[in-house]
Amino acid sequence: QPNELMEENAEVEVEVEINPQYALQLSILRDLCLMLGEQFDLNTLLATVMEGIHRSLNMQHTVFALAGPKKIQAKHIIGKNRDVMLRRFNFGSRHTKLDIFNYVMQTNKPLWISENNRDEYSDRITPEILKCIGRTDFFVMPIRVGGVPKGILYTDRNRNTQSINEQDFQTFIHFCEHVNIGFKILSQRKNI
């Protein structure tokens, strides 16, 4: 009987339709894994991660920002109104006000802001941040160098186009971790 069952199943063809965005995510993640296994340039790694987040999740903006002693400032942006966003994505001292981006760096954890939890964080979304990003839903994650948060990766999508979900958030985190792994690999190479 088991042989009959196997023969019957052997003739069944299963047709699987792969979501194009999922296929793009897998392709870019594969490229990132290969990149991390070789000598790599941090700027290329960062650009690949940002492009992966932006294109495979269909986001409106994707931003890499570094935290200095007095401000968090965008260094690279992909998306609409790039020049305006680059000027505006520049927020005050880490020591004077714990805005949403400094909060993420202090907690050292990713955060998803949506209509469901926006009120909980409303005092951390300052007027300057609101002017820059609007009332869009977004993900933000700290970027760590030697385990210490030194910047953020941020991405958003206008709710009117398509809402973001838990799978999008997990994919965002997965992409961001490649930057953190890249910084870790580079710091270990310097210590060798």
GROMACS .gro file of C-alpha atoms in nm:
model
  192
    1GLN     CA    1   0.000   0.000   0.000
    2PRO     CA    2   0.273   0.258   0.072
    3ASN     CA    3   0.417   0.203  -0.278
    4GLU     CA    4   0.077   0.263  -0.435
    5LEU     CA    5   0.043   0.583  -0.234
    6MET     CA    6   0.389   0.705  -0.339
    7GLU     CA    7   0.320   0.631  -0.704
    8GLU     CA    8  -0.008   0.818  -0.685
    9ASN     CA    9   0.160   1.122  -0.523
   10ALA     CA   10   0.448   1.113  -0.771
   11GLU     CA   11   0.212   1.203  -1.054
   12VAL     CA   12   0.055   1.498  -0.875
   13GLU     CA   13   0.197   1.833  -0.983
   14VAL     CA   14   0.175   2.115  -0.736
   15GLU     CA   15   0.168   2.463  -0.881
   16VAL     CA   16   0.303   2.726  -0.644
   17GLU     CA   17   0.269   3.094  -0.719
   18ILE     CA   18   0.548   3.304  -0.569
   19ASN     CA   19   0.476   3.662  -0.473
   20PRO     CA   20   0.716   3.884  -0.677
   21GLN     CA   21   0.799   4.097  -0.372
   22TYR     CA   22   0.881   3.784  -0.171
   23ALA     CA   23   1.104   3.659  -0.453
   24LEU     CA   24   1.280   3.998  -0.458
   25GLN     CA   25   1.331   3.982  -0.079
   26LEU     CA   26   1.486   3.636  -0.107
   27SER     CA   27   1.712   3.745  -0.393
   28ILE     CA   28   1.841   4.052  -0.207
   29LEU     CA   29   1.883   3.862   0.121
   30ARG     CA   30   2.082   3.595  -0.064
   31ASP     CA   31   2.305   3.869  -0.212
   32LEU     CA   32   2.354   4.016   0.137
   33CYS     CA   33   2.454   3.679   0.283
   34LEU     CA   34   2.707   3.629   0.003
   35MET     CA   35   2.836   3.983   0.052
   36LEU     CA   36   2.889   3.929   0.427
   37GLY     CA   37   3.086   3.612   0.354
   38GLU     CA   38   3.344   3.805   0.150
   39GLN     CA   39   3.540   4.128   0.178
   40PHE     CA   40   3.274   4.394   0.148
   41ASP     CA   41   3.235   4.768   0.143
   42LEU     CA   42   3.006   4.902   0.416
   43ASN     CA   43   2.851   5.160   0.182
   44THR     CA   44   2.760   4.887  -0.068
   45LEU     CA   45   2.612   4.674   0.211
   46LEU     CA   46   2.411   4.968   0.342
   47ALA     CA   47   2.287   5.063  -0.005
   48THR     CA   48   2.182   4.702  -0.072
   49VAL     CA   49   1.995   4.679   0.260
   50MET     CA   50   1.817   5.010   0.202
   51GLU     CA   51   1.725   4.916  -0.155
   52GLY     CA   52   1.601   4.578  -0.030
   53ILE     CA   53   1.379   4.737   0.233
   54HIS     CA   54   1.252   5.004  -0.002
   55ARG     CA   55   1.177   4.793  -0.309
   56SER     CA   56   1.075   4.459  -0.161
   57LEU     CA   57   0.843   4.614   0.099
   58ASN     CA   58   0.716   4.887  -0.136
   59MET     CA   59   0.799   5.168   0.106
   60GLN     CA   60   0.768   5.542   0.051
   61HIS     CA   61   1.096   5.646   0.221
   62THR     CA   62   1.394   5.457   0.357
   63VAL     CA   63   1.649   5.650   0.562
   64PHE     CA   64   1.985   5.576   0.720
   65ALA     CA   65   2.068   5.835   0.986
   66LEU     CA   66   2.370   5.863   1.214
   67ALA     CA   67   2.361   5.993   1.569
   68GLY     CA   68   2.626   6.245   1.660
   69PRO     CA   69   2.677   6.409   1.998
   70LYS     CA   70   2.426   6.683   1.916
   71LYS     CA   71   2.186   6.541   1.657
   72ILE     CA   72   2.052   6.254   1.453
   73GLN     CA   73   2.095   6.334   1.086
   74ALA     CA   74   2.006   6.149   0.766
   75LYS     CA   75   2.304   6.037   0.560
   76HIS     CA   76   2.127   5.837   0.288
   77ILE     CA   77   1.763   5.849   0.171
   78ILE     CA   78   1.571   5.655  -0.089
   79GLY     CA   79   1.224   5.771  -0.187
   80LYS     CA   80   1.000   6.061  -0.275
   81ASN     CA   81   1.109   6.421  -0.214
   82ARG     CA   82   1.455   6.297  -0.126
   83ASP     CA   83   1.620   6.642  -0.106
   84VAL     CA   84   1.350   6.787   0.119
   85MET     CA   85   1.359   6.481   0.344
   86LEU     CA   86   1.740   6.495   0.363
   87ARG     CA   87   1.722   6.856   0.490
   88ARG     CA   88   1.440   6.788   0.737
   89PHE     CA   89   1.558   6.456   0.878
   90ASN     CA   90   1.786   6.633   1.122
   91PHE     CA   91   1.681   6.620   1.486
   92GLY     CA   92   1.824   6.779   1.800
   93SER     CA   93   2.047   6.662   2.077
   94ARG     CA   94   2.025   6.311   2.211
   95HIS     CA   95   2.071   6.452   2.561
   96THR     CA   96   1.801   6.718   2.574
   97LYS     CA   97   1.490   6.539   2.443
   98LEU     CA   98   1.406   6.174   2.411
   99ASP     CA   99   1.223   6.185   2.077
  100ILE     CA  100   1.111   5.864   1.904
  101PHE     CA  101   1.446   5.807   1.731
  102ASN     CA  102   1.655   5.863   2.044
  103TYR     CA  103   1.407   5.645   2.233
  104VAL     CA  104   1.467   5.359   1.987
  105MET     CA  105   1.842   5.399   2.030
  106GLN     CA  106   1.810   5.408   2.409
  107THR     CA  107   1.591   5.096   2.423
  108ASN     CA  108   1.808   4.935   2.150
  109LYS     CA  109   1.499   4.769   1.999
  110PRO     CA  110   1.307   4.802   1.672
  111LEU     CA  111   0.974   4.985   1.680
  112TRP     CA  112   0.666   4.989   1.458
  113ILE     CA  113   0.449   5.301   1.480
  114SER     CA  114   0.097   5.272   1.340
  115GLU     CA  115  -0.251   5.404   1.410
  116ASN     CA  116  -0.282   5.129   1.674
  117ASN     CA  117  -0.003   5.261   1.898
  118ARG     CA  118   0.059   5.619   1.779
  119ASP     CA  119  -0.111   5.772   2.086
  120GLU     CA  120   0.121   5.576   2.317
  121TYR     CA  121   0.423   5.745   2.155
  122SER     CA  122   0.268   6.083   2.066
  123ASP     CA  123   0.486   6.277   2.314
  124ARG     CA  124   0.796   6.131   2.144
  125ILE     CA  125   0.691   6.232   1.791
  126THR     CA  126   0.800   6.594   1.812
  127PRO     CA  127   0.665   6.872   1.587
  128GLU     CA  128   0.996   6.861   1.392
  129ILE     CA  129   0.958   6.488   1.331
  130LEU     CA  130   0.591   6.528   1.241
  131LYS     CA  131   0.683   6.802   0.991
  132CYS     CA  132   0.939   6.570   0.833
  133ILE     CA  133   0.749   6.239   0.817
  134GLY     CA  134   0.384   6.333   0.865
  135ARG     CA  135   0.137   6.092   1.023
  136THR     CA  136   0.260   5.796   0.824
  137ASP     CA  137   0.311   5.444   0.962
  138PHE     CA  138   0.678   5.357   1.001
  139PHE     CA  139   0.941   5.114   1.122
  140VAL     CA  140   1.264   5.221   1.290
  141MET     CA  141   1.555   5.015   1.419
  142PRO     CA  142   1.882   5.106   1.588
  143ILE     CA  143   2.206   5.039   1.403
  144ARG     CA  144   2.475   4.915   1.639
  145VAL     CA  145   2.851   4.946   1.624
  146GLY     CA  146   3.018   4.725   1.883
  147GLY     CA  147   2.674   4.663   2.033
  148VAL     CA  148   2.619   5.036   2.093
  149PRO     CA  149   2.346   5.219   1.896
  150LYS     CA  150   2.506   5.474   1.664
  151GLY     CA  151   2.221   5.547   1.425
  152ILE     CA  152   1.892   5.424   1.286
  153LEU     CA  153   1.730   5.274   0.981
  154TYR     CA  154   1.384   5.419   0.922
  155THR     CA  155   1.121   5.337   0.661
  156ASP     CA  156   0.761   5.442   0.607
  157ARG     CA  157   0.462   5.378   0.387
  158ASN     CA  158   0.157   5.598   0.344
  159ARG     CA  159  -0.149   5.418   0.485
  160ASN     CA  160  -0.354   5.535   0.186
  161THR     CA  161  -0.148   5.318  -0.051
  162GLN     CA  162  -0.124   4.996   0.148
  163SER     CA  163  -0.109   4.923   0.520
  164ILE     CA  164   0.202   4.762   0.666
  165ASN     CA  165   0.179   4.437   0.860
  166GLU     CA  166   0.371   4.208   1.096
  167GLN     CA  167   0.541   4.022   0.812
  168ASP     CA  168   0.666   4.356   0.671
  169PHE     CA  169   0.802   4.446   1.016
  170GLN     CA  170   0.985   4.115   1.054
  171THR     CA  171   1.132   4.151   0.703
  172PHE     CA  172   1.248   4.505   0.788
  173ILE     CA  173   1.420   4.375   1.104
  174HIS     CA  174   1.583   4.095   0.907
  175PHE     CA  175   1.725   4.339   0.653
  176CYS     CA  176   1.849   4.576   0.926
  177GLU     CA  177   2.028   4.295   1.108
  178HIS     CA  178   2.252   4.257   0.802
  179VAL     CA  179   2.386   4.609   0.864
  180ASN     CA  180   2.449   4.526   1.231
  181ILE     CA  181   2.625   4.204   1.130
  182GLY     CA  182   2.832   4.400   0.878
  183PHE     CA  183   2.949   4.646   1.144
  184LYS     CA  184   3.032   4.355   1.376
  185ILE     CA  185   3.236   4.177   1.106
  186LEU     CA  186   3.426   4.496   1.020
  187SER     CA  187   3.504   4.571   1.386
  188GLN     CA  188   3.633   4.214   1.436
  189ARG     CA  189   3.854   4.242   1.124
  190LYS     CA  190   4.009   4.562   1.260
  191ASN     CA  191   4.092   4.391   1.592
  192ILE     CA  192   4.265   4.094   1.423
   0.00000   0.00000   0.00000
